[in-house]
Coordinates of C-alpha atoms in Angstrom, one line a residue:
M216 CA -42.7 -21.1 8.2
A217 CA -40.4 -17.9 9.5
T218 CA -37.2 -17.2 8.1
S219 CA -34.0 -18.1 10.5
T220 CA -30.8 -16.3 10.4
V221 CA -28.1 -17.6 9.5
P222 CA -25.7 -18.8 12.2
E223 CA -22.7 -16.7 12.8
G224 CA -20.4 -19.6 11.8
C225 CA -21.5 -19.7 8.9
R226 CA -21.8 -16.1 7.6
A227 CA -20.1 -14.9 4.3
G228 CA -17.2 -13.0 5.3
T229 CA -17.5 -9.9 3.3
F230 CA -18.2 -5.9 4.6
E231 CA -22.0 -5.1 5.4
G232 CA -21.6 -1.5 6.4
P233 CA -22.0 1.7 4.1
D234 CA -19.9 1.6 1.3
I235 CA -20.0 4.5 -1.3
V236 CA -17.0 6.1 -3.7
T237 CA -16.0 9.0 -2.6
A238 CA -13.1 9.2 -5.2
L239 CA -11.8 7.9 -8.4
A240 CA -7.6 7.3 -9.0
R241 CA -6.2 7.6 -12.7
C242 CA -4.5 5.0 -12.6
D243 CA -2.1 5.7 -15.8
T244 CA -1.3 9.0 -13.6
G245 CA -2.2 9.1 -9.9
T246 CA -4.1 11.7 -10.3
R247 CA -7.4 11.6 -7.4
H248 CA -10.4 13.0 -8.5
E249 CA -13.0 14.3 -5.1
L250 CA -16.7 13.1 -5.4
S251 CA -18.7 14.5 -3.0
P252 CA -21.1 12.3 -1.5
A253 CA -23.7 14.8 -2.0
K254 CA -23.3 15.2 -5.7
K255 CA -25.6 12.3 -7.8
R256 CA -24.3 12.9 -11.0
F257 CA -20.7 13.5 -12.5
T258 CA -19.2 13.3 -16.0
V259 CA -16.1 11.9 -17.9
G260 CA -14.3 13.1 -20.9
S261 CA -11.6 15.1 -22.6
A262 CA -14.0 18.4 -22.3
P263 CA -12.4 20.8 -19.6
D264 CA -15.4 21.3 -18.1
R265 CA -15.6 17.8 -17.1
D266 CA -16.0 16.9 -13.6
I267 CA -13.5 14.0 -14.2
P268 CA -11.1 15.6 -17.5
I269 CA -8.9 13.1 -19.9
E270 CA -7.0 15.0 -21.8
S271 CA -6.2 12.6 -24.6
P272 CA -7.9 12.2 -28.3
F273 CA -9.2 8.9 -27.9
V274 CA -11.5 10.1 -25.6
S275 CA -14.9 11.6 -26.4
A276 CA -15.8 15.4 -24.9
H277 CA -18.6 13.3 -23.0
H278 CA -17.3 10.1 -22.8
C279 CA -19.8 8.7 -19.9
Q280 CA -21.3 9.6 -17.1
L281 CA -21.6 8.5 -13.0
D282 CA -24.6 8.8 -11.3
R283 CA -25.0 8.1 -7.4
R284 CA -27.3 5.0 -7.0
L285 CA -27.8 2.7 -3.6
R286 CA -25.8 -0.1 -4.9
G287 CA -22.6 2.0 -6.0
L288 CA -21.9 4.5 -9.2
H289 CA -23.8 3.3 -12.4
V290 CA -21.8 4.2 -15.1
T291 CA -23.1 5.1 -18.8
D292 CA -21.4 5.6 -21.4
Q293 CA -22.2 8.4 -23.4
R294 CA -22.3 7.2 -27.0
S295 CA -18.2 7.6 -26.9
K296 CA -16.2 6.3 -30.4
N297 CA -13.9 4.5 -28.3
G298 CA -15.8 2.7 -25.6
T299 CA -16.3 2.4 -21.9
Y300 CA -14.3 -0.8 -20.5
F301 CA -15.6 -2.9 -17.6
E302 CA -13.9 -6.4 -16.4
S303 CA -12.2 -6.1 -20.2
A304 CA -15.5 -6.0 -22.0
R305 CA -16.6 -2.5 -23.7
E306 CA -19.8 -1.9 -21.7
R307 CA -23.4 0.5 -22.4
A308 CA -23.8 0.5 -18.7
F309 CA -22.8 -1.0 -15.3
Y310 CA -22.3 -0.9 -11.9
L311 CA -19.0 0.4 -10.1
R312 CA -18.1 -0.4 -6.4
P313 CA -14.9 0.6 -4.1
G314 CA -12.1 -1.5 -5.6
G315 CA -13.7 -1.6 -8.9
T316 CA -11.9 -0.3 -11.7
F317 CA -13.2 0.9 -15.3
A318 CA -11.0 2.1 -18.9
V319 CA -12.3 4.7 -21.1
G320 CA -10.9 5.6 -24.7
A321 CA -9.4 3.0 -27.4
L322 CA -5.8 3.5 -25.4
P323 CA -7.4 2.6 -22.0
H324 CA -7.3 5.3 -19.5
R325 CA -8.0 3.2 -16.0
L326 CA -10.2 4.5 -13.5
L327 CA -10.2 3.1 -9.6
A328 CA -13.3 3.5 -7.4
L329 CA -12.1 4.6 -3.8
N330 CA -14.0 5.0 -0.7
D331 CA -13.3 6.8 2.1
E332 CA -11.2 3.8 3.5
M333 CA -9.0 3.7 0.5
R334 CA -8.3 7.4 0.3
A335 CA -7.0 7.7 3.6
C336 CA -4.2 4.9 2.8
Y337 CA -3.6 5.9 -0.3
P338 CA -0.8 8.0 0.8
A339 CA 1.1 5.3 2.8
L340 CA 0.9 2.8 -0.1
I341 CA 2.8 5.5 -2.0
D342 CA 5.2 5.9 0.9
I343 CA 5.8 1.6 0.7
L344 CA 5.1 1.1 -3.0
G345 CA 5.7 4.1 -4.8
D346 CA 4.0 5.9 -7.2
S347 CA 4.6 4.3 -10.9
V348 CA 1.9 3.5 -12.4
G349 CA 3.7 0.5 -13.5
N350 CA 2.0 -3.4 -12.3
V351 CA 3.2 -6.6 -11.7
L352 CA 0.6 -9.0 -9.7
G353 CA 0.7 -12.2 -10.4
E354 CA 2.0 -16.2 -10.1
P355 CA 5.5 -16.1 -8.1
E356 CA 7.2 -17.7 -11.0
Q357 CA 6.3 -15.7 -13.8
H358 CA 7.9 -12.8 -11.7
G359 CA 12.6 -12.3 -11.5
P360 CA 13.9 -9.8 -9.6
G361 CA 13.8 -7.3 -12.1
S362 CA 10.2 -7.5 -12.4
K363 CA 8.6 -4.0 -10.9
T364 CA 6.2 -3.4 -7.5
P365 CA 2.3 -2.9 -8.2
S366 CA 1.4 0.5 -7.9
P367 CA -1.3 1.9 -5.1
C368 CA -4.0 1.1 -7.6
D369 CA -3.5 -2.1 -8.3
M370 CA -2.7 -2.8 -4.9
I371 CA -5.9 -1.7 -3.9
A372 CA -7.2 -3.5 -6.4
A373 CA -5.8 -6.1 -5.4
A374 CA -6.7 -6.1 -1.9
V375 CA -10.4 -6.3 -2.7
D376 CA -9.9 -9.1 -5.3
G377 CA -9.5 -11.1 -2.1
A378 CA -6.9 -13.2 -3.5
H379 CA -4.1 -14.6 -1.3
L380 CA -0.7 -12.6 -1.1
L381 CA 2.9 -13.2 -1.4
I382 CA 4.8 -10.2 -0.5
Q383 CA 8.6 -10.4 -0.8
S384 CA 10.9 -7.7 0.5
E385 CA 14.2 -7.0 2.5
A386 CA 13.7 -6.1 6.7
H387 CA 12.0 -3.5 7.3
C388 CA 10.0 -2.2 3.8
E389 CA 6.7 -2.4 5.6
Q390 CA 5.3 -5.6 5.0
D391 CA 3.7 -5.6 7.8
H392 CA 2.4 -2.4 7.2
L393 CA 1.1 -3.6 3.7
A394 CA -1.1 -6.4 5.1
R395 CA -2.6 -4.5 7.7
I396 CA -3.5 -1.9 4.9
V397 CA -4.7 -4.9 2.6
H398 CA -7.1 -6.0 5.4
R399 CA -8.1 -2.4 6.3
I400 CA -9.8 -1.7 2.7
S401 CA -10.8 -5.4 1.9
K402 CA -14.2 -7.0 2.6
L403 CA -12.9 -9.3 5.5
R404 CA -12.1 -5.9 7.7
A405 CA -15.1 -6.2 9.8
R406 CA -13.1 -8.6 11.2
P407 CA -10.0 -8.2 13.8
I408 CA -7.3 -9.1 11.5
V409 CA -4.5 -12.3 12.5
E410 CA -0.9 -11.5 12.7
L411 CA 1.5 -14.9 13.3
D412 CA 5.3 -15.5 13.0
R413 CA 6.6 -19.4 13.4
E414 CA 6.9 -19.4 16.9
Q415 CA 2.9 -18.7 17.3
V416 CA 1.7 -21.7 15.2
P417 CA 0.3 -24.4 17.4
V418 CA 2.1 -27.3 16.8
D419 CA -0.8 -29.6 17.5
R420 CA -3.8 -30.0 15.3
A421 CA -6.4 -29.6 17.5
S422 CA -4.6 -26.2 18.9
Q423 CA -4.1 -25.3 14.8
L424 CA -7.5 -26.0 14.3
G425 CA -9.0 -23.9 17.5
L426 CA -7.1 -20.9 16.5
L427 CA -8.3 -20.6 13.0
R428 CA -11.8 -21.3 14.1
R429 CA -12.0 -18.9 17.0
R430 CA -9.8 -15.9 15.7
A431 CA -9.1 -16.4 11.8
T432 CA -12.4 -17.6 10.0
R433 CA -13.6 -14.9 7.5
S434 CA -11.1 -12.8 8.4
T435 CA -7.1 -12.2 7.5
L436 CA -4.3 -14.0 8.7
V437 CA -0.8 -12.8 7.9
L438 CA 1.9 -15.4 8.2
D439 CA 5.5 -13.4 8.8
L440 CA 7.8 -16.3 7.7
G441 CA 10.7 -13.8 7.5
S442 CA 13.9 -16.1 6.4
D443 CA 13.6 -19.2 8.0
D444 CA 13.1 -21.6 5.2
T445 CA 12.2 -24.5 7.5
R446 CA 8.5 -26.1 6.7
L447 CA 5.2 -25.2 8.4
P448 CA 3.0 -27.8 9.6
T449 CA 1.3 -29.6 6.6
S450 CA -2.1 -29.6 9.0
F451 CA -2.0 -26.3 9.2
V452 CA -1.0 -25.3 6.2
S453 CA -4.0 -27.3 4.6
A454 CA -6.1 -26.2 6.9
V455 CA -5.3 -22.6 6.5
F456 CA -5.6 -22.4 3.0
A457 CA -9.3 -24.7 3.1
A458 CA -12.4 -23.0 1.5
R459 CA -14.5 -23.7 5.2
Y460 CA -12.3 -21.3 6.8
Q461 CA -12.9 -18.3 4.2
I462 CA -9.3 -17.1 5.6
R463 CA -7.2 -14.9 3.5
V464 CA -3.3 -15.3 4.1
I465 CA -0.9 -12.9 3.6
A466 CA 2.6 -14.4 3.6
L467 CA 5.6 -12.1 4.1
V468 CA 8.9 -13.4 3.1
H469 CA 12.4 -12.2 2.5
S470 CA 12.8 -14.9 -0.5
L471 CA 10.7 -16.8 -2.8
G472 CA 12.7 -20.1 -1.5
V473 CA 11.2 -19.4 2.3
A474 CA 7.8 -19.5 0.7
D475 CA 8.1 -22.5 -0.8
A476 CA 9.5 -24.5 1.9
A477 CA 6.9 -23.5 4.6
L478 CA 4.3 -23.5 2.4
G479 CA 4.8 -25.7 -0.6
E480 CA 2.8 -25.8 -3.5
Y481 CA 0.1 -23.6 -2.0
A482 CA 2.9 -20.8 -2.5
R483 CA 2.8 -21.3 -6.2
Q484 CA -1.1 -20.3 -6.3
M485 CA -0.4 -16.9 -4.5
T486 CA -0.8 -13.4 -6.1
Y487 CA 3.2 -12.0 -6.0
V488 CA 4.0 -8.9 -4.7
R489 CA 7.6 -7.2 -4.6
L490 CA 8.5 -4.6 -2.6
R491 CA 11.3 -2.9 -3.6
P492 CA 14.1 -1.8 -0.7
V493 CA 14.0 2.1 -0.3
A494 CA 17.7 2.3 -1.3
S495 CA 16.2 1.6 -5.3
R496 CA 13.8 4.3 -4.5
P497 CA 16.4 7.7 -5.0
E498 CA 13.8 9.6 -6.3
A499 CA 11.4 9.4 -3.0
I500 CA 14.0 10.1 -0.3
D501 CA 12.7 13.7 -0.1
R502 CA 9.4 13.1 0.1
L503 CA 9.7 10.0 2.6
L504 CA 12.3 12.1 4.7
D505 CA 10.1 15.4 4.9
R506 CA 6.9 12.9 5.9
L507 CA 8.7 11.8 8.9
L508 CA 10.3 15.2 9.9
V509 CA 6.5 16.8 9.7
E510 CA 5.5 13.7 11.8
R511 CA 8.7 15.0 14.2
G512 CA 7.1 18.4 14.3
S513 CA 10.5 19.1 12.9
P514 CA 11.3 23.1 11.5
L515 CA 13.7 20.9 8.6
R516 CA 12.5 20.2 5.2
I517 CA 14.8 18.2 2.5
S518 CA 14.7 21.2 0.2
Q519 CA 16.4 23.2 2.5
V520 CA 20.0 21.3 2.6
T521 CA 22.3 21.8 0.8
P522 CA 22.8 20.7 -2.4
E523 CA 25.5 18.1 -1.3
N524 CA 23.6 16.8 1.7
Q525 CA 20.3 16.3 -0.5
H526 CA 23.0 14.0 -3.1
A527 CA 24.5 12.1 0.2
L528 CA 20.6 11.3 1.4
R529 CA 19.8 10.2 -1.9
T530 CA 22.4 8.0 -2.3
Y531 CA 23.0 6.7 1.1
G532 CA 22.3 2.7 1.4
W533 CA 19.5 2.9 4.0
P534 CA 20.7 -0.5 5.2
S535 CA 17.8 -0.8 7.2
N536 CA 15.4 1.0 4.3
F537 CA 12.6 2.5 6.5
A538 CA 14.0 1.7 9.8
S539 CA 17.0 3.6 8.9
L540 CA 14.7 6.4 7.6
R541 CA 13.1 6.8 10.9
E542 CA 16.8 6.8 13.0
V543 CA 17.4 9.7 10.2
A544 CA 14.6 11.6 10.8
D545 CA 15.0 10.7 14.6
R546 CA 18.5 12.3 14.7
L547 CA 18.1 15.5 12.4
T548 CA 15.0 16.4 14.4
A549 CA 17.2 16.7 17.4
I550 CA 20.0 18.7 15.5
A551 CA 17.2 21.1 14.2
R552 CA 15.8 21.4 17.4
A553 CA 19.3 21.4 19.6
G554 CA 21.0 23.9 17.2
S555 CA 24.1 21.9 17.4
I556 CA 25.9 18.2 17.0
N557 CA 26.3 18.3 20.5
G558 CA 23.1 19.4 22.0
A559 CA 21.5 16.9 19.8
A560 CA 23.6 14.2 20.9
S561 CA 22.5 15.1 24.5
A562 CA 18.9 15.2 24.0
L563 CA 19.3 12.0 22.3
G564 CA 20.7 10.4 25.3
I565 CA 24.1 9.6 22.8
P566 CA 27.9 10.0 22.9
R567 CA 28.6 13.0 21.2
A568 CA 31.1 11.1 19.4
T569 CA 28.3 8.8 18.5
L570 CA 26.4 11.2 16.5
H571 CA 29.5 13.4 15.2
H572 CA 30.6 9.8 13.3
W573 CA 26.8 9.0 11.8
Y574 CA 26.7 12.6 10.7
S575 CA 29.4 12.8 8.6
K576 CA 30.8 9.3 8.0
I577 CA 28.2 7.4 8.0
L578 CA 25.3 9.5 5.9
G579 CA 28.3 11.3 4.2
L580 CA 26.9 14.9 5.7
S581 CA 28.5 18.1 5.4
R582 CA 28.3 21.3 7.8
P583 CA 26.5 23.5 7.5
L584 CA 23.7 21.2 7.2
V585 CA 21.2 24.3 5.5
P586 CA 23.0 27.0 3.6
S587 CA 21.1 30.2 5.3
P588 CA 23.8 32.0 7.2
S589 CA 20.9 32.6 9.6
T590 CA 20.4 29.4 10.8
A591 CA 22.8 27.7 13.2
W592 CA 22.1 24.2 13.0
P593 CA 24.0 21.9 12.8
R594 CA 27.5 23.1 14.3
P595 CA 29.9 21.4 16.4
G596 CA 29.1 22.3 20.1

């Protein structure tokens, strides 16, 4: 009897296309090592001529070897003194796929396998999460306000793991962007992501089940709960988390109380991710603004402005987080192009007094913005 094809509605929700490892990220430093698809063998060790050198007295000169195979990278320990670890166990050999991690040495240096999608998303993850090597992922009740934001490496590993995510942050901290990245690098990425806010959740059960079956089955469902602490329909919540639909739920909230009220007991079963507001990351302001300035084709870079103005930008309150960053980048770009604040106000279509007040009173910038006498901007028009 001929074997039948599994019906579409019964197939597992996993990515079935080519998925090769093209880089390794050092989770303890954030360093990334490119692995050319054309090369078949890579070495890891403390010797400086290794493909992935790790300077440590606990890492052997030729610690382990990575070989390309059809199933992924085949990692083989080279009789190292302190061992190679996979899934918390010391192993002689194992296969590594995108999103997988392994560690070398007695004080483990953890490495994360990346595919092309993960490599492309890595800079955005650094923007949203920061480049901290610390991480906190787990049950919401385990983490208070002082807990750390997960690192990009841990976020990628969590995306591949497939657990439901509860992302908490202030408004405009790129929660929605992070949710889309998680879907883009997950095993569910072959299916379109589904994004809903409260108003889009059907009231009657038939419509709820229809939405889940037609659109969300074997995909990622993003629920933007915001700051509304009313409960979602119980029938909808129980169906969303039902195993038969194979839905990966990502809830976006401004407080854990909102999650508890909206999702009930299911909120405590989700993996918790907390995003820091922009104002708490002064070390990242220069990089974030420079990236936005480059995107806008601006001639200005933060390193060019006076030390006083650099300090003003780093200590600004950023009340709307990334929305405030984009506003500053837009307006500073206009000032740089126009050569004056008045000219920039005309180009932006806003009153000159408004832009002057924003520049000096709100941002706390002084004139000149840049110290070079050959630079004409920004000066009163």
